[in-house]
Coordinates of C-alpha atoms in Angstrom, one line a residue:
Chain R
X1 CA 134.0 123.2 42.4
X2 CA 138.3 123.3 42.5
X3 CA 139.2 120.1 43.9
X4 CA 142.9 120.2 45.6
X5 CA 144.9 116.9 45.2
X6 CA 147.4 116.9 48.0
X7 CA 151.0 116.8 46.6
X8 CA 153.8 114.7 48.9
X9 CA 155.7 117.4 51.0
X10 CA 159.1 118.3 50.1
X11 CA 161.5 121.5 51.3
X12 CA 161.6 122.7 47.8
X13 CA 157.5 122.5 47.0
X14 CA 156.9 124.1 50.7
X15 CA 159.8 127.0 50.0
X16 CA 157.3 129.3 49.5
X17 CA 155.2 129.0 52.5
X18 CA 158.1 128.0 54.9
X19 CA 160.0 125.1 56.7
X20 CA 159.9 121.9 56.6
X21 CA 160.6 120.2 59.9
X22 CA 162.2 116.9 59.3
X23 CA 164.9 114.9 59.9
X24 CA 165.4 113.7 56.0
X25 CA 167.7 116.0 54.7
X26 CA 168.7 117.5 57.7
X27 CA 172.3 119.0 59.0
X28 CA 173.4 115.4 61.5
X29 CA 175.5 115.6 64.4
X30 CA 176.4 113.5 67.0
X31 CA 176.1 114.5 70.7
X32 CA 175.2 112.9 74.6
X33 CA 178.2 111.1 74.4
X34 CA 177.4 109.3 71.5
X35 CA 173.6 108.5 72.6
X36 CA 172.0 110.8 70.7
X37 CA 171.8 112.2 66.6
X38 CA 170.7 116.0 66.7
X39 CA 168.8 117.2 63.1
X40 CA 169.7 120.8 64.3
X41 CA 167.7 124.0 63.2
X42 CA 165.3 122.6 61.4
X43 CA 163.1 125.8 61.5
X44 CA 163.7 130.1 61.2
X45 CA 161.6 131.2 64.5
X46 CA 160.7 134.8 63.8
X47 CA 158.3 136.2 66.7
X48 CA 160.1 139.0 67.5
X49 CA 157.9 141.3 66.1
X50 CA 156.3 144.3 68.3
X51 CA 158.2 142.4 71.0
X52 CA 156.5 139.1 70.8
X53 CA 158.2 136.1 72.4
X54 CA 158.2 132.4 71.9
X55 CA 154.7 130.3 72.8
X56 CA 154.8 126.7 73.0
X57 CA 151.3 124.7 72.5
X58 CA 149.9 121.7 72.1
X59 CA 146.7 121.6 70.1
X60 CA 144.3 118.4 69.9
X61 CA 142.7 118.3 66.4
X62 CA 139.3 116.2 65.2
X63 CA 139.2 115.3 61.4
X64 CA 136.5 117.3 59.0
X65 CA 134.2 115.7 57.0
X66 CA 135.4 114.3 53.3
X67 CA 136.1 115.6 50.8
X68 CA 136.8 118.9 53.2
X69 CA 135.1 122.0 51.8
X70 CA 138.0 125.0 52.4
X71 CA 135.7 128.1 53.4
X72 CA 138.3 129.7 55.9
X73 CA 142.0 130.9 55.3
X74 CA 144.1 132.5 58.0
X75 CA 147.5 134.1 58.5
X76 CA 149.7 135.3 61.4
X77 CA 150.8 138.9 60.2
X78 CA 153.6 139.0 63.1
X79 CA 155.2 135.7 63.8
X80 CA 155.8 132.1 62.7
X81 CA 153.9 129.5 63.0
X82 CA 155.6 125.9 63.5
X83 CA 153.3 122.7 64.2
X84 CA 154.9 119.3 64.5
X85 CA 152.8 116.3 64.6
X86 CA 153.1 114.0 68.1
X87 CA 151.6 110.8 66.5
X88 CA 153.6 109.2 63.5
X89 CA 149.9 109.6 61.4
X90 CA 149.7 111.6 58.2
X91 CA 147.9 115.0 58.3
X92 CA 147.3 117.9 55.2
X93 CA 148.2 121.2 55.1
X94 CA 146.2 124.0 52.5
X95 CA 148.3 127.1 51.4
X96 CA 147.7 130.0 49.0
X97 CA 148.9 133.0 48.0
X98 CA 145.8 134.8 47.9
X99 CA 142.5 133.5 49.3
X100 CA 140.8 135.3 46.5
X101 CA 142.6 133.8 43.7
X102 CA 141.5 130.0 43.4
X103 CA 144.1 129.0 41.5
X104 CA 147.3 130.1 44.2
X105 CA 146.0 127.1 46.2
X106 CA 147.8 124.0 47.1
X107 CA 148.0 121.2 48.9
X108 CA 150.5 118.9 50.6
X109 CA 150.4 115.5 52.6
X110 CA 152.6 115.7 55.6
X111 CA 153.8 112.0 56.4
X112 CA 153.6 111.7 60.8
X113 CA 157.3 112.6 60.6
X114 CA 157.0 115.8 59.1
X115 CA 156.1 119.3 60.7
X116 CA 155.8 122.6 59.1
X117 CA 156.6 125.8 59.9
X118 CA 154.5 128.9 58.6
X119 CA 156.7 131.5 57.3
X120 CA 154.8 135.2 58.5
X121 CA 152.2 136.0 56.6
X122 CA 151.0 133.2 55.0
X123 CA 147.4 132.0 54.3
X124 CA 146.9 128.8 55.5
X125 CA 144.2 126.1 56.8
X126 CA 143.7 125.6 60.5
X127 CA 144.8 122.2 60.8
X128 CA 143.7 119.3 58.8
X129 CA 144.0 115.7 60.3
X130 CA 142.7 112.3 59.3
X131 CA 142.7 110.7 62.5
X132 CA 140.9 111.9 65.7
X133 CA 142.2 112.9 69.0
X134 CA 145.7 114.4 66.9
X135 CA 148.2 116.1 68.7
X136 CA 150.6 118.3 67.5
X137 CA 153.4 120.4 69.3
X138 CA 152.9 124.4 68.2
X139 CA 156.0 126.9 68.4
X140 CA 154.4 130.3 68.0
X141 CA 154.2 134.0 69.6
X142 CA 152.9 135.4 72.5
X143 CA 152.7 139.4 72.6
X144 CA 150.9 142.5 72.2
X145 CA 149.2 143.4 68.5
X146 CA 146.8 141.7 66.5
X147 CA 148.4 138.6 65.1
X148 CA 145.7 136.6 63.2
X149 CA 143.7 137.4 60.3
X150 CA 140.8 135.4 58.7
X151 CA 139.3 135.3 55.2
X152 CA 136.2 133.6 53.9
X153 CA 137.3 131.8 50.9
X154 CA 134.5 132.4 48.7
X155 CA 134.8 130.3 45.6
X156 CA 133.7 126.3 46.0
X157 CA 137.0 124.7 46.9
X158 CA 137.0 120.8 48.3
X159 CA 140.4 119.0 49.9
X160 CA 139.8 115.5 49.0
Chain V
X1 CA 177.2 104.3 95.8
X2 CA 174.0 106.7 95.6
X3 CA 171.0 105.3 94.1
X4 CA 168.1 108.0 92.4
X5 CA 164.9 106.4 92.8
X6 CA 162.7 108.6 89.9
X7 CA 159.9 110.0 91.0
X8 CA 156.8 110.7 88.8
X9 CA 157.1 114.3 87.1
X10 CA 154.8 116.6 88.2
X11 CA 154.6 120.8 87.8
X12 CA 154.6 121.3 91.6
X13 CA 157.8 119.2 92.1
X14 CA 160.1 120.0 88.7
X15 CA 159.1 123.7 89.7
X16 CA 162.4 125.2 90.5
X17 CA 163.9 123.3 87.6
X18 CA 161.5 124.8 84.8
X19 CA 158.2 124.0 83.2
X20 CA 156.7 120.8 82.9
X21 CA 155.0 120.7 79.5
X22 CA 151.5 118.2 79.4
X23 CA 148.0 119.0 78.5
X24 CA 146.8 117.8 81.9
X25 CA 146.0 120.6 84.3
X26 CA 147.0 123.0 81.1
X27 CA 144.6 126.0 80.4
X28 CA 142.3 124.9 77.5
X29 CA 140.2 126.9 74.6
X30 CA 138.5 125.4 71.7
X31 CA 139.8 126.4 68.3
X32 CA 139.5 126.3 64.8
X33 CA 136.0 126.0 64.1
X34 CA 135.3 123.8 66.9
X35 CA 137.4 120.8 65.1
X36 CA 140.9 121.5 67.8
X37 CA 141.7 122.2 71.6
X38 CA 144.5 124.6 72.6
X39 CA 146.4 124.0 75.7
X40 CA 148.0 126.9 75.8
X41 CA 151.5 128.8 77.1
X42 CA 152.5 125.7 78.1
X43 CA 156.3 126.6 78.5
X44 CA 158.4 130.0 79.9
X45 CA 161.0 130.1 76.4
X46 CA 163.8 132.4 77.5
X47 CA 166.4 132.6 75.1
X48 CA 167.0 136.4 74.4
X49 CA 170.2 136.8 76.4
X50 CA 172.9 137.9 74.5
X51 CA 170.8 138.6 71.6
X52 CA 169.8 134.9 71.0
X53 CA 166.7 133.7 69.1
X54 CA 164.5 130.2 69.0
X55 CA 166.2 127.3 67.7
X56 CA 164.2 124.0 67.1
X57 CA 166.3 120.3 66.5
X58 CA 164.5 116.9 66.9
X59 CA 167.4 114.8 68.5
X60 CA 166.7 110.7 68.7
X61 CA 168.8 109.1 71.4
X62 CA 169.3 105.9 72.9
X63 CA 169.4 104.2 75.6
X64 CA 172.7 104.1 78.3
X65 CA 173.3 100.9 79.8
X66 CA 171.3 100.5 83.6
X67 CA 171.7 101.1 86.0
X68 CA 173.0 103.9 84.9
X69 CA 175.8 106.1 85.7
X70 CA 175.2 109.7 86.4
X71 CA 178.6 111.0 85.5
X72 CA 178.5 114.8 83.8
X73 CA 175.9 117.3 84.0
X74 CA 175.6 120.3 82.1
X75 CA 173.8 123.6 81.9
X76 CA 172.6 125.9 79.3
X77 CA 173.6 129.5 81.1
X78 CA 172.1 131.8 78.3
X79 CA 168.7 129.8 77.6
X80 CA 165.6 127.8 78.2
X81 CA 165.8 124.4 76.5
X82 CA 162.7 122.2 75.9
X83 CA 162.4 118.3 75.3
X84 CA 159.2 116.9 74.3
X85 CA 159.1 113.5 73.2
X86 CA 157.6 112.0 69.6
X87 CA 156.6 108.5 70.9
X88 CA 154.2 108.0 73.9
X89 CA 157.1 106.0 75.8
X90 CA 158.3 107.0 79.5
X91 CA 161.4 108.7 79.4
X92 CA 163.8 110.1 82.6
X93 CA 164.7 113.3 83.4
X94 CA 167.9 113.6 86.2
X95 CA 168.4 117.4 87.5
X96 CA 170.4 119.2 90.7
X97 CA 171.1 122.1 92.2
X98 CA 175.0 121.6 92.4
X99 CA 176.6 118.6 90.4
X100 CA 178.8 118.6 93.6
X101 CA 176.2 118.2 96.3
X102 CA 175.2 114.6 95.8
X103 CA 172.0 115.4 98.1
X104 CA 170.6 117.9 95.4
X105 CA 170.5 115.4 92.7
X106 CA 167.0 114.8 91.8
X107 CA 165.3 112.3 89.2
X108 CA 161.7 112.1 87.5
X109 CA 159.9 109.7 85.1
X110 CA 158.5 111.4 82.8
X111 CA 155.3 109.9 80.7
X112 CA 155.2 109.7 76.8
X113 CA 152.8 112.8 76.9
X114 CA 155.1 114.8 79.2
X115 CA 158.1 117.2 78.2
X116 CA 160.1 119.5 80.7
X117 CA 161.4 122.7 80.1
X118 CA 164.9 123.5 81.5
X119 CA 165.2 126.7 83.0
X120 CA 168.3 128.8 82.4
X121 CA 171.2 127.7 84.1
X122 CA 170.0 124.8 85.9
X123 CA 171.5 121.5 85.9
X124 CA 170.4 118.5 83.8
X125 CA 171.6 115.4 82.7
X126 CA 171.6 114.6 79.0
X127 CA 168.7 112.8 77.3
X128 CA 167.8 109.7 79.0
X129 CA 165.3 106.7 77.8
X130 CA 164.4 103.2 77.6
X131 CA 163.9 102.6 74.2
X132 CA 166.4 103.0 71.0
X133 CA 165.7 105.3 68.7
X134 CA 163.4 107.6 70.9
X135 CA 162.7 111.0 69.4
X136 CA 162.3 114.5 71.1
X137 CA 161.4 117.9 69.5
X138 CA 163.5 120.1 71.1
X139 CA 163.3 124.5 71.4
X140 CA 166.1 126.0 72.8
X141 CA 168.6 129.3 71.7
X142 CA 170.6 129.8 68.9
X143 CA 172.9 132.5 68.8
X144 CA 176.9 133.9 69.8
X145 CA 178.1 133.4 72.9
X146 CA 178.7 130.0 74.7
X147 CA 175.6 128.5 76.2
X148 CA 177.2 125.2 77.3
X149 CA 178.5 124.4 80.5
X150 CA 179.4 120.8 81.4
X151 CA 180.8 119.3 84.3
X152 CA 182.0 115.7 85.7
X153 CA 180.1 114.5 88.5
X154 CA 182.7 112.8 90.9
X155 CA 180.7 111.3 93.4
X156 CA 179.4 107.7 92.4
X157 CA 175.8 108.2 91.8
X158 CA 173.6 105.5 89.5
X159 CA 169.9 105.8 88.1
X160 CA 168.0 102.5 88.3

């Protein structure tokens, strides 16, 4: 059995996958008249696709058992796919290259301040929380085609 | 002195404003292995005039001093913009049909687990809420052309 130890998440470890959403690190300006601080473009949408437009979500996620056998990868072959967490509550994220190759997977802890957005393409874990009843605000596309793929992971790998 | 009394936000009456965005009354589906709900499509994004694409800040405002005066509004005449708050905290929402028609002014509180929507063109007042350091995710357009239009109100109008 491959045990994945999630790693803290950082722009530079996630590059790969995608964005980071997070203020930290972010481009600051100030706007409303001085009431407000806008962390502005914090994510590359990219839905456009086969003529696929923006979707805007909110999912309500339950935690998995521990430690979390990973038997199910998925990717979005034509759009991004942004989730941003609506409870300041850490959650995990599980990426890989190649759902066949056990050793292109990582993992990352997302602090309840940090969303992700996937890149196209990219194998990922539906979403892994530690708390019940998470919410999470979900940017993706709406359109014609076929825009999720699923793979059965099948070599024994646990999230702790 | 005109006084806007905010009314609760609900879909039926922030229709011809733009979408309200809330899991209650949402279309639902059970996802990801049975461990998430989907509430789903919950927002019209618009932001392809002009050749425009989806842009996505998190802004973190403060509050004004109350009552408060209502004394610019501004519109976003080549996209949708969308406010969804990070904390479960009420937050205010002033609109109109014509920043000089003090009768179309409008105002809503909106709950914690409640966003709106803006449609194109329509008239909003900046971010407004009761606590400091309040945070919204925020999906509007990025892109050439000028999608700000701002304008002083001139009549005396105050929010409670």
């Amino acid at each position: 059995v491959i045990t994945l130890k999630p790693k803290p998440l950082t722009r530079e470890a996630f590059a790969p996958y995608g964005d980071v959403i997070d203020t930290e690190g972010a481009k600051l300006i100030t706007i409303n008249q001085g009431f407000a601080e806008k962390a502005y473009d914090l994510a590359n949408i990219d839905v456009a696709t086969e003529d696929g437009t923006t979707a805007v979500h909110i999912f309500t996620a339950s935690p998995r058992p521990t430690p979390t056998a990973i038997t199910l990868m998925e990717r979005h072959p034509l759009g991004t796919q942004l989730f941003y967490p609506l409870q300041n509550r850490p959650w995990l994220v599980v990426v890989c290259g190649d759902p066949h190759d056990t050793q292109s997977f990582e993992a990352f802890t997302a602090s309840g301040l940090q969303g992700v957005n996937y890149a196209k393409k990219v194998w990922h874990h539906p979403l892994l929380v530690r708390d019940d009843h998470s919410r999470f605000l979900v940017v993706d596309r709406k359109g014609e085609g076929n825009n999720l793929e699923e793979v059965e992971v099948r070599a024994r790998i646990q999230l702790l």
